[in-house]
Amino acid sequence: GQNIDQPTEMTATEGAIVQINCTYQTSGFNGLFWYQQHAGEAPTFLSYNVLDGLEEKGRFSSFLSRSKGYSYLLLKELQMKDSASYLCAVRVSSGNTPLVFGKGTRLSVIA
Amino acid sequence: EAQVTQNPRYLITVTGKKLTVTCSQNMNHEYMSWYRQDPGLGLRQIYYSMNVEVTDKGDVPEGYKVSRKEKRNFPLILESPSPNQTSLYFCASIHISGDPSYEQYFGPGTRLTVT
């Protein structure tokens, strides 16, 4: 089976750093995606990791440990506009669905 | 510009009145799918298609139909909508051959209300 877990909700303060965790157990692994989704809008691509380690992209970084089935998304210098849901998704190598999504973490940034 | 389009963006209808939500992509993706998203439940896949004339049920297919007559189009049909189909719907497409780092693209969403 495919299982992806992430916290349901998180709250953080403007200007702070927040880490959103994702653990996965999937049949096959071809990389892990993070998407951002503002309320009522479509998910948009943030990052892709397939090798272990940290990928940095401006204020956002994503980390992967394949041996632990674990990833996190790190958001620095939080801004109010970062209030959104963050979806973890695994590209699997078997089955009929190429991308398996977690339920998402709703992040609220407060002043 | 690479994109997935959906229409309509908003729709209010009554129980039992057939409707179609259109979806089109311009990236020549093989794989297309429909999701519904409800509070606390995440994205749930309704139907998917791995290529032209190949469609199959996802996790929540009851009350929905799809077709894939052309590679670019993947309409979602509700033959007899009911209030429990009130939801936010997304069409999506992705390459399934080649580089797995290709992202999945989503349409802008269709907010459907069935009264």
PDB file of C-alpha atoms in Angstrom, chain B residues 16-95:
ATOM      1  CA  GLY B  16     -30.277  15.478 -11.147  1.00  0.00           C
ATOM      2  CA  LYS B  17     -29.309  17.949 -13.859  1.00  0.00           C
ATOM      3  CA  LYS B  18     -26.531  16.438 -15.968  1.00  0.00           C
ATOM      4  CA  LEU B  19     -23.345  18.458 -16.263  1.00  0.00           C
ATOM      5  CA  THR B  20     -19.909  18.238 -17.834  1.00  0.00           C
ATOM      6  CA  VAL B  21     -16.695  19.848 -16.657  1.00  0.00           C
ATOM      7  CA  THR B  22     -14.159  20.135 -19.445  1.00  0.00           C
ATOM      8  CA  CYS B  23     -10.407  19.712 -19.074  1.00  0.00           C
ATOM      9  CA  SER B  24      -7.696  20.270 -21.642  1.00  0.00           C
ATOM     10  CA  GLN B  25      -3.880  20.177 -21.513  1.00  0.00           C
ATOM     11  CA  ASN B  26      -1.347  21.414 -24.076  1.00  0.00           C
ATOM     12  CA  MET B  27       1.722  19.421 -22.972  1.00  0.00           C
ATOM     13  CA  ASN B  28       1.035  16.122 -24.760  1.00  0.00           C
ATOM     14  CA  HIS B  29       0.890  14.339 -21.400  1.00  0.00           C
ATOM     15  CA  GLU B  30      -0.166  10.709 -21.469  1.00  0.00           C
ATOM     16  CA  TYR B  31      -1.672  10.629 -17.985  1.00  0.00           C
ATOM     17  CA  MET B  32      -4.638  12.714 -16.892  1.00  0.00           C
ATOM     18  CA  SER B  33      -6.746  12.519 -13.773  1.00  0.00           C
ATOM     19  CA  TRP B  34      -9.606  14.127 -11.883  1.00  0.00           C
ATOM     20  CA  TYR B  35      -9.548  14.857  -8.159  1.00  0.00           C
ATOM     21  CA  ARG B  36     -12.036  16.203  -5.727  1.00  0.00           C
ATOM     22  CA  GLN B  37     -10.921  18.055  -2.644  1.00  0.00           C
ATOM     23  CA  ASP B  38     -12.993  18.396   0.510  1.00  0.00           C
ATOM     24  CA  PRO B  39     -11.962  19.945   3.841  1.00  0.00           C
ATOM     25  CA  GLY B  40      -9.798  17.573   5.875  1.00  0.00           C
ATOM     26  CA  LEU B  41      -9.805  14.850   3.210  1.00  0.00           C
ATOM     27  CA  GLY B  42      -7.047  16.007   0.888  1.00  0.00           C
ATOM     28  CA  LEU B  43      -7.022  15.268  -2.831  1.00  0.00           C
ATOM     29  CA  ARG B  44      -9.016  12.171  -3.710  1.00  0.00           C
ATOM     30  CA  GLN B  45      -8.682  10.716  -7.173  1.00  0.00           C
ATOM     31  CA  ILE B  46     -11.962  10.148  -9.021  1.00  0.00           C
ATOM     32  CA  TYR B  47     -10.846   8.737 -12.373  1.00  0.00           C
ATOM     33  CA  TYR B  48      -7.625   8.599 -14.323  1.00  0.00           C
ATOM     34  CA  SER B  49      -6.505   7.901 -17.866  1.00  0.00           C
ATOM     35  CA  MET B  50      -3.141   6.511 -18.902  1.00  0.00           C
ATOM     36  CA  ASN B  51      -3.671   7.337 -22.567  1.00  0.00           C
ATOM     37  CA  VAL B  52      -6.310   7.775 -25.270  1.00  0.00           C
ATOM     38  CA  GLU B  53      -9.257   5.409 -24.807  1.00  0.00           C
ATOM     39  CA  VAL B  54      -7.759   4.052 -21.556  1.00  0.00           C
ATOM     40  CA  THR B  55      -9.598   5.132 -18.408  1.00  0.00           C
ATOM     41  CA  ASP B  56     -10.009   3.606 -14.966  1.00  0.00           C
ATOM     42  CA  LYS B  57     -11.559   4.262 -11.582  1.00  0.00           C
ATOM     43  CA  GLY B  58      -9.720   6.036  -8.834  1.00  0.00           C
ATOM     44  CA  ASP B  59     -10.610   6.032  -5.158  1.00  0.00           C
ATOM     45  CA  VAL B  60     -14.029   7.749  -5.362  1.00  0.00           C
ATOM     46  CA  PRO B  61     -15.588   7.054  -8.804  1.00  0.00           C
ATOM     47  CA  GLU B  62     -19.257   6.634  -7.823  1.00  0.00           C
ATOM     48  CA  GLY B  63     -21.524   9.113  -9.596  1.00  0.00           C
ATOM     49  CA  TYR B  64     -18.930  10.179 -12.171  1.00  0.00           C
ATOM     50  CA  LYS B  65     -17.993   9.271 -15.727  1.00  0.00           C
ATOM     51  CA  VAL B  66     -15.067  10.270 -17.945  1.00  0.00           C
ATOM     52  CA  SER B  67     -13.923   9.832 -21.508  1.00  0.00           C
ATOM     53  CA  ARG B  68     -10.584  10.194 -23.306  1.00  0.00           C
ATOM     54  CA  LYS B  69     -11.211  10.394 -27.032  1.00  0.00           C
ATOM     55  CA  GLU B  70      -8.288  12.736 -27.671  1.00  0.00           C
ATOM     56  CA  LYS B  71      -5.003  13.003 -25.835  1.00  0.00           C
ATOM     57  CA  ARG B  72      -5.490  16.613 -24.787  1.00  0.00           C
ATOM     58  CA  ASN B  73      -9.077  16.394 -23.435  1.00  0.00           C
ATOM     59  CA  PHE B  74     -10.479  14.596 -20.406  1.00  0.00           C
ATOM     60  CA  PRO B  75     -14.020  15.716 -19.521  1.00  0.00           C
ATOM     61  CA  LEU B  76     -15.714  14.808 -16.227  1.00  0.00           C
ATOM     62  CA  ILE B  77     -19.411  13.979 -16.479  1.00  0.00           C
ATOM     63  CA  LEU B  78     -21.941  13.951 -13.660  1.00  0.00           C
ATOM     64  CA  GLU B  79     -25.012  12.234 -15.070  1.00  0.00           C
ATOM     65  CA  SER B  80     -27.250  12.937 -12.067  1.00  0.00           C
ATOM     66  CA  PRO B  81     -25.497  15.236  -9.591  1.00  0.00           C
ATOM     67  CA  SER B  82     -26.338  14.990  -5.908  1.00  0.00           C
ATOM     68  CA  PRO B  83     -25.557  17.366  -3.013  1.00  0.00           C
ATOM     69  CA  ASN B  84     -22.735  15.103  -1.774  1.00  0.00           C
ATOM     70  CA  GLN B  85     -20.876  15.936  -4.993  1.00  0.00           C
ATOM     71  CA  THR B  86     -20.566  19.547  -3.901  1.00  0.00           C
ATOM     72  CA  SER B  87     -16.808  19.991  -3.878  1.00  0.00           C
ATOM     73  CA  LEU B  88     -13.733  21.587  -5.441  1.00  0.00           C
ATOM     74  CA  TYR B  89     -12.599  19.648  -8.501  1.00  0.00           C
ATOM     75  CA  PHE B  90      -9.157  19.608 -10.102  1.00  0.00           C
ATOM     76  CA  CYS B  91      -8.021  18.157 -13.380  1.00  0.00           C
ATOM     77  CA  ALA B  92      -4.324  17.260 -13.605  1.00  0.00           C
ATOM     78  CA  SER B  93      -1.858  15.866 -16.116  1.00  0.00           C
ATOM     79  CA  ILE B  94       1.662  14.444 -16.006  1.00  0.00           C
ATOM     80  CA  HIS B  95       4.222  12.659 -18.179  1.00  0.00           C
TER      81      HIS B  95
END
